[in-house]
Amino acid sequence: MPVRYQRPTGTLDILPEDQPYWTHVRTVARSLAERMGFERIDLPIFEFTPVFARTAAGEGTDMRKEMYTFTDRDGSELTLRPEFTASVVRAYLENGLHQRPQPVKLYSFGPVFRHERPQKGRYRQHTQFNAEIIGTQDPLADLEIMLLAWTLYDELGFRGLSFQLNSTGCPRCKPAYVARLVDYLEARYDRLNDVDRERLARNPLRVLDSKEPGMDEVLAEAPHIVDALCDECADHFATLRGYLDALGKPYTINFRLVRGLDYYTKTVFEVWAEGIGAQAAVCGGGRYDGLAEALGGPPTPGVGFASGLERIILTMKVQGIEPPPLPRPAVFIAHLGAEARLAALRLATALREREIGTWLAFGQRSLKSQLREANKRGVTYTVILGEDEIATGRATVRRMADGEQQQVPLEGLPRWLSTRLHPSESHLQPLPSPL
Ligand code: HAM
């Protein structure tokens, strides 16, 4: 194969012009999560393969085929995380978080890897905002997770939000339901195409979320799991619905919502938003009361959700939602001559210490060319330092909007600029901690 210097299929370069979206989404998500009592957890990007293979990506799931798995130099089998939840539960068990007051509420941001067929809104590396509540069965925790998702989109200004909701039961009621579903589908086997026949053999619940043509009719009279729940699951579902009703949050019970991961029990949900077409789900989540045990821990209930940042940003763009701009340098320092160059460097340092964003010109170019650059960089003021300015100790300051120039003593210049610049343009806002 010829050498290719291109980004790998299904990955994105996120250029500076897109960063206001990313910073805004992360800032809003982080602030909301912390207001709701979630604490941040950061985890390795790869885990020993069984962490995922025994949980989210069981035998026969699509996820199993999508994992980026490799053998490390010491022979251990590692997998780039295809999701957070199994990692979070692994870390909860490994670090004794079950000894803290329960439940614990944890959130994370980071890249996730799945070898999927790339299309708009579906990538091989995407970035998730993930949140989990571990250590309680209370349906109020399911509600809080759903509210975290909903409120995030609401605070971002999304229109046309709706919950898709279902229950997948538990090991007590699910098998009997799956058996009924298999009977139903086998009776219609001749109407299934190869993809769904394969799903039927491998993981029958997945036939329910088939997007193959003709499946709406095939599934029209299929049994619904919510009619087949045991008492405990039915109670849990009814309580959760009661909360959603009380809050007036619109939801649709979607019996075809089964989700692609293996660990779900009881609640599963997605939020759909207007305008992103086939990728309508901006997030997905649910309860996973058996996951901790699958990882060798004591029975520990949990519920959570994740949202792809790329998909959130796609929705913002489709819906015309603009993020606030990021701070940019407000001052450009142009200089001519060796002495002025040193004075410019000192001035830039002094301005930056005052948190005034400053661009120091590079190269040894004519004043005209430096001013042209200052214009392109969209600064508010340009400070000009040449031989005269050094001799008199007064800088020429040009207001870019109207070209008005005045002489300002170099010594007092940082103060002079800082009183004139609007706080949002002069001061580099403190950014959220590294994300
Ligand atoms: P998921 O539905 O597989 O769930 O992914 C969650 C979200 O990640 C999706 O709704 C979507 O926004 C985004 N996403 C997934 N795959 C891609 C992709 N290939 N390209 C772009 N975005 C994507 C989970 O990952 C579960 N761990 C969620 C969870 C947390 N359940 C309980 N706790």
Coordinates of C-alpha atoms in Angstrom, one line a residue, residues 58-371:
G58 CA -20.8 -9.8 24.8
E59 CA -20.6 -12.7 22.2
G60 CA -22.6 -11.9 19.2
T61 CA -23.0 -8.1 19.7
D62 CA -22.1 -5.7 17.0
M63 CA -19.8 -4.0 19.5
R64 CA -17.6 -7.1 19.7
K65 CA -16.9 -6.8 16.0
E66 CA -16.2 -3.1 16.3
M67 CA -13.6 -3.2 19.0
Y68 CA -10.0 -2.1 18.4
T69 CA -8.2 -4.9 20.1
F70 CA -4.5 -5.6 20.0
T71 CA -1.9 -7.7 21.7
D72 CA 0.6 -5.6 23.7
R73 CA 4.3 -6.3 23.6
D74 CA 4.0 -8.4 26.8
G75 CA 1.3 -10.5 25.2
S76 CA -1.7 -8.9 27.1
E77 CA -4.9 -8.4 25.1
L78 CA -5.9 -4.7 25.2
T79 CA -8.9 -2.9 23.7
L80 CA -9.3 0.8 23.0
R81 CA -12.4 1.7 24.9
P82 CA -15.6 1.3 22.8
E83 CA -17.5 3.0 25.6
F84 CA -17.0 4.3 29.2
T85 CA -19.5 2.4 31.4
A86 CA -17.5 -0.8 31.8
S87 CA -14.4 1.2 32.5
V88 CA -16.1 3.3 35.1
V89 CA -17.5 0.3 36.9
R90 CA -14.1 -1.4 36.8
A91 CA -12.5 1.7 38.4
Y92 CA -15.4 1.9 40.9
L93 CA -14.6 -1.7 42.0
E94 CA -10.8 -1.5 41.8
N95 CA -10.6 1.8 43.8
G96 CA -13.0 0.8 46.5
L97 CA -15.5 3.5 45.6
H98 CA -18.2 1.3 47.0
Q99 CA -16.8 2.2 50.5
R100 CA -17.8 5.8 50.0
P101 CA -21.3 7.1 50.7
Q102 CA -23.6 5.5 48.0
P103 CA -24.4 6.1 45.3
V104 CA -21.5 7.7 43.6
K105 CA -22.1 10.1 40.7
L106 CA -19.3 10.2 38.1
Y107 CA -18.8 12.0 34.8
S108 CA -16.1 11.8 32.2
F109 CA -15.1 13.2 28.8
G110 CA -13.0 11.5 26.3
P111 CA -12.5 9.6 23.0
V112 CA -14.2 6.3 22.3
F113 CA -13.2 3.9 19.5
R114 CA -15.5 1.7 17.4
H115 CA -14.8 0.3 14.0
E116 CA -18.1 1.3 12.4
R117 CA -19.0 2.1 8.9
P118 CA -18.4 5.8 8.8
Q119 CA -21.2 8.2 7.9
K120 CA -22.4 11.6 9.0
G121 CA -22.6 11.6 12.8
R122 CA -21.0 8.2 13.0
Y123 CA -17.2 7.9 13.4
R124 CA -14.5 5.4 14.3
Q125 CA -13.2 7.8 17.0
H126 CA -15.8 9.9 18.7
T127 CA -15.9 11.9 22.0
Q128 CA -18.3 11.1 24.7
F129 CA -19.7 13.0 27.7
N130 CA -20.5 10.1 30.0
A131 CA -22.3 10.1 33.3
E132 CA -23.1 7.2 35.7
I133 CA -24.8 6.9 39.1
I134 CA -23.5 3.7 40.8
G135 CA -24.9 2.1 43.9
T136 CA -28.6 2.7 43.9
Q137 CA -31.7 1.0 42.5
D138 CA -33.9 4.0 43.0
P139 CA -35.8 5.0 39.9
L140 CA -35.1 8.6 40.9
A141 CA -31.5 7.9 39.8
D142 CA -32.8 6.9 36.4
L143 CA -34.7 10.1 36.3
E144 CA -31.6 12.2 37.3
I145 CA -29.6 10.7 34.5
M146 CA -32.4 11.4 32.0
L147 CA -32.7 15.0 33.4
L148 CA -28.9 15.5 33.1
A149 CA -29.2 14.6 29.4
W150 CA -32.3 16.7 28.8
T151 CA -31.1 19.7 30.7
L152 CA -27.8 19.7 28.9
Y153 CA -29.5 19.9 25.5
D154 CA -32.0 22.4 26.9
E155 CA -29.2 24.7 28.2
L156 CA -27.5 24.4 24.8
G157 CA -30.7 25.7 23.2
F158 CA -31.8 22.5 21.3
R159 CA -35.3 22.4 19.9
G160 CA -37.6 19.4 19.3
L161 CA -36.4 17.2 22.1
S162 CA -38.1 14.0 23.0
F163 CA -37.3 10.9 25.1
Q164 CA -37.5 7.5 23.7
L165 CA -38.1 5.1 26.6
N166 CA -38.3 1.4 27.2
S167 CA -37.5 -1.2 29.8
T168 CA -35.5 -4.3 28.9
G169 CA -36.5 -6.2 32.1
C170 CA -34.1 -8.2 34.2
P171 CA -32.7 -11.8 34.2
R172 CA -36.0 -12.9 35.8
C173 CA -38.4 -11.6 33.1
K174 CA -36.3 -11.0 30.0
P175 CA -35.6 -14.7 29.0
A176 CA -39.3 -15.5 28.8
Y177 CA -39.9 -12.4 26.7
V178 CA -37.0 -13.2 24.4
A179 CA -38.5 -16.7 23.9
R180 CA -41.9 -15.2 22.9
L181 CA -40.2 -12.8 20.6
V182 CA -38.2 -15.6 18.9
D183 CA -41.5 -17.6 18.4
Y184 CA -43.1 -14.5 16.9
L185 CA -40.1 -13.9 14.5
E186 CA -39.7 -17.6 13.6
A187 CA -43.3 -17.6 12.5
R188 CA -42.4 -14.8 10.1
Y189 CA -39.0 -16.1 9.1
D190 CA -39.7 -15.9 5.4
R191 CA -40.2 -12.1 5.7
L192 CA -36.8 -11.5 7.3
N193 CA -33.8 -10.7 5.3
D194 CA -30.4 -12.2 5.9
V195 CA -29.3 -9.5 8.2
D196 CA -32.2 -10.0 10.5
R197 CA -32.1 -13.8 10.3
E198 CA -28.5 -13.5 11.5
R199 CA -29.6 -11.2 14.4
L200 CA -32.4 -13.6 15.3
A201 CA -29.8 -16.4 15.7
R202 CA -27.3 -14.3 17.5
N203 CA -29.1 -11.7 19.6
P204 CA -32.9 -11.8 18.9
L205 CA -33.7 -8.5 20.7
R206 CA -31.6 -6.7 18.1
V207 CA -34.1 -7.6 15.4
L208 CA -36.4 -5.0 17.2
D209 CA -34.2 -2.1 16.2
S210 CA -33.6 -3.3 12.7
K211 CA -33.7 -0.6 10.1
E212 CA -34.2 -3.1 7.3
P213 CA -37.0 -2.3 4.8
G214 CA -40.3 -3.9 5.6
M215 CA -39.6 -4.5 9.3
D216 CA -42.2 -2.0 10.5
E217 CA -44.9 -4.3 9.1
V218 CA -43.1 -7.5 10.3
L219 CA -42.9 -6.1 13.9
A220 CA -46.3 -4.5 13.9
E221 CA -47.8 -7.2 16.2
A222 CA -44.7 -8.2 18.0
P223 CA -44.9 -8.7 21.8
H224 CA -43.8 -5.7 23.8
I225 CA -41.4 -6.3 26.6
V226 CA -43.1 -3.7 28.9
D227 CA -46.2 -6.0 28.9
A228 CA -44.0 -8.9 30.0
L229 CA -42.1 -7.4 32.9
C230 CA -41.9 -9.0 36.3
D231 CA -43.5 -7.1 39.2
E232 CA -40.2 -5.5 40.3
C233 CA -39.3 -4.2 36.8
A234 CA -42.9 -3.1 36.1
D235 CA -43.0 -1.1 39.4
H236 CA -39.6 0.5 38.6
F237 CA -40.8 1.5 35.1
A238 CA -44.2 2.8 36.4
T239 CA -42.4 4.9 39.1
L240 CA -40.0 6.4 36.5
R241 CA -42.9 7.2 34.2
G242 CA -44.7 8.8 37.1
Y243 CA -41.8 11.2 37.6
L244 CA -41.6 12.1 34.0
D245 CA -45.3 12.7 33.9
A246 CA -45.1 14.9 37.0
L247 CA -42.3 17.0 35.4
G248 CA -44.2 17.2 32.2
K249 CA -41.3 15.8 30.1
P250 CA -42.5 14.3 26.9
Y251 CA -41.5 10.7 26.2
T252 CA -42.5 7.9 23.9
I253 CA -42.5 4.3 24.9
N254 CA -40.7 2.7 22.1
F255 CA -40.8 -1.1 22.3
R256 CA -38.2 -1.3 19.6
L257 CA -35.6 0.6 21.7
V258 CA -33.2 -2.2 22.9
R259 CA -29.8 -0.5 22.4
G260 CA -26.7 -2.1 21.2
L261 CA -24.9 -3.0 24.4
D262 CA -25.3 -6.2 26.3
Y263 CA -25.5 -5.1 29.9
Y264 CA -28.8 -3.2 30.1
T265 CA -31.5 -4.2 32.6
K266 CA -34.8 -2.3 33.2
T267 CA -34.6 1.3 31.9
V268 CA -33.2 2.2 28.5
F269 CA -33.6 5.5 26.9
E270 CA -32.4 7.9 24.2
V271 CA -33.0 11.6 23.6
W272 CA -33.9 12.5 20.0
A273 CA -33.5 16.0 18.7
E274 CA -34.8 17.7 15.7
G275 CA -32.7 18.0 12.6
I276 CA -30.1 15.3 12.6
G277 CA -32.0 12.8 10.5
A278 CA -30.9 9.2 10.7
Q279 CA -28.6 10.0 13.6
A280 CA -31.5 11.3 15.6
A281 CA -30.2 9.9 18.9
V282 CA -28.0 12.5 20.5
C283 CA -27.5 10.3 23.5
G284 CA -28.4 6.9 24.9
G285 CA -28.3 5.2 28.2
G286 CA -29.9 3.0 30.8
R287 CA -29.6 0.8 33.8
Y288 CA -27.1 -2.0 34.2
D289 CA -27.7 -3.8 37.5
G290 CA -25.6 -6.9 36.6
L291 CA -22.5 -5.2 35.2
A292 CA -20.5 -5.0 38.5
E293 CA -21.0 -8.7 39.0
A294 CA -19.9 -9.5 35.5
L295 CA -16.6 -7.7 36.4
G296 CA -16.2 -9.9 39.5
G297 CA -17.6 -7.4 42.0
P298 CA -20.6 -7.6 44.4
P299 CA -24.1 -7.0 43.0
T300 CA -24.1 -3.2 42.5
P301 CA -26.9 -1.4 40.6
G302 CA -26.1 1.5 38.2
V303 CA -27.6 3.8 35.6
G304 CA -26.0 6.2 33.2
F305 CA -25.9 7.7 29.7
A306 CA -23.4 9.0 27.2
S307 CA -23.7 11.6 24.5
G308 CA -21.4 12.0 21.5
L309 CA -20.0 15.5 21.4
E310 CA -19.6 15.4 17.6
R311 CA -23.4 14.6 17.4
I312 CA -24.2 17.4 19.8
I313 CA -22.2 19.9 17.7
L314 CA -23.8 18.6 14.5
T315 CA -27.2 19.3 16.0
M316 CA -26.1 22.8 17.1
K317 CA -25.0 23.5 13.5
V318 CA -28.2 22.1 12.0
Q319 CA -30.3 24.1 14.4
G320 CA -28.3 27.3 13.9
I321 CA -27.1 27.4 17.5
E322 CA -23.9 29.6 17.8
P323 CA -21.5 29.1 20.7
P324 CA -20.0 32.1 22.4
P325 CA -16.7 33.1 20.7
L326 CA -13.4 32.1 22.4
P327 CA -11.2 34.9 23.6
R328 CA -8.6 36.0 21.0
P329 CA -5.6 38.4 21.3
A330 CA -6.9 42.0 21.5
V331 CA -3.6 43.6 20.9
F332 CA -1.0 43.3 18.2
I333 CA 2.5 44.6 18.7
A334 CA 4.3 45.7 15.6
H335 CA 8.0 46.6 15.8
L336 CA 10.8 47.9 13.6
G337 CA 14.5 47.5 14.5
A338 CA 16.5 45.5 17.0
E339 CA 15.9 47.7 20.0
A340 CA 12.1 48.0 19.4
R341 CA 12.0 44.2 19.0
L342 CA 13.2 43.8 22.6
A343 CA 10.9 46.5 23.9
A344 CA 8.0 44.7 22.1
L345 CA 8.9 41.5 23.8
R346 CA 9.0 43.1 27.2
L347 CA 5.7 44.8 26.5
A348 CA 4.1 41.6 25.3
T349 CA 5.1 39.9 28.5
A350 CA 3.7 42.7 30.6
L351 CA 0.4 42.7 28.8
R352 CA 0.1 38.9 29.0
E353 CA 0.8 39.1 32.8
R354 CA -2.2 41.4 33.0
E355 CA -4.1 38.8 31.1
I356 CA -4.4 40.9 28.0
G357 CA -4.3 38.6 24.9
T358 CA -1.3 39.8 22.8
W359 CA 0.0 38.8 19.4
L360 CA 3.7 39.7 19.0
A361 CA 4.7 40.1 15.3
F362 CA 7.3 37.7 13.9
G363 CA 9.9 38.4 11.3
Q364 CA 11.4 41.7 10.2
R365 CA 8.8 43.3 8.0
S366 CA 7.7 46.7 6.9
L367 CA 5.2 48.5 9.1
K368 CA 2.6 48.3 6.3
S369 CA 2.9 44.5 6.2
Q370 CA 2.6 44.2 10.0
L371 CA -0.5 46.4 10.0

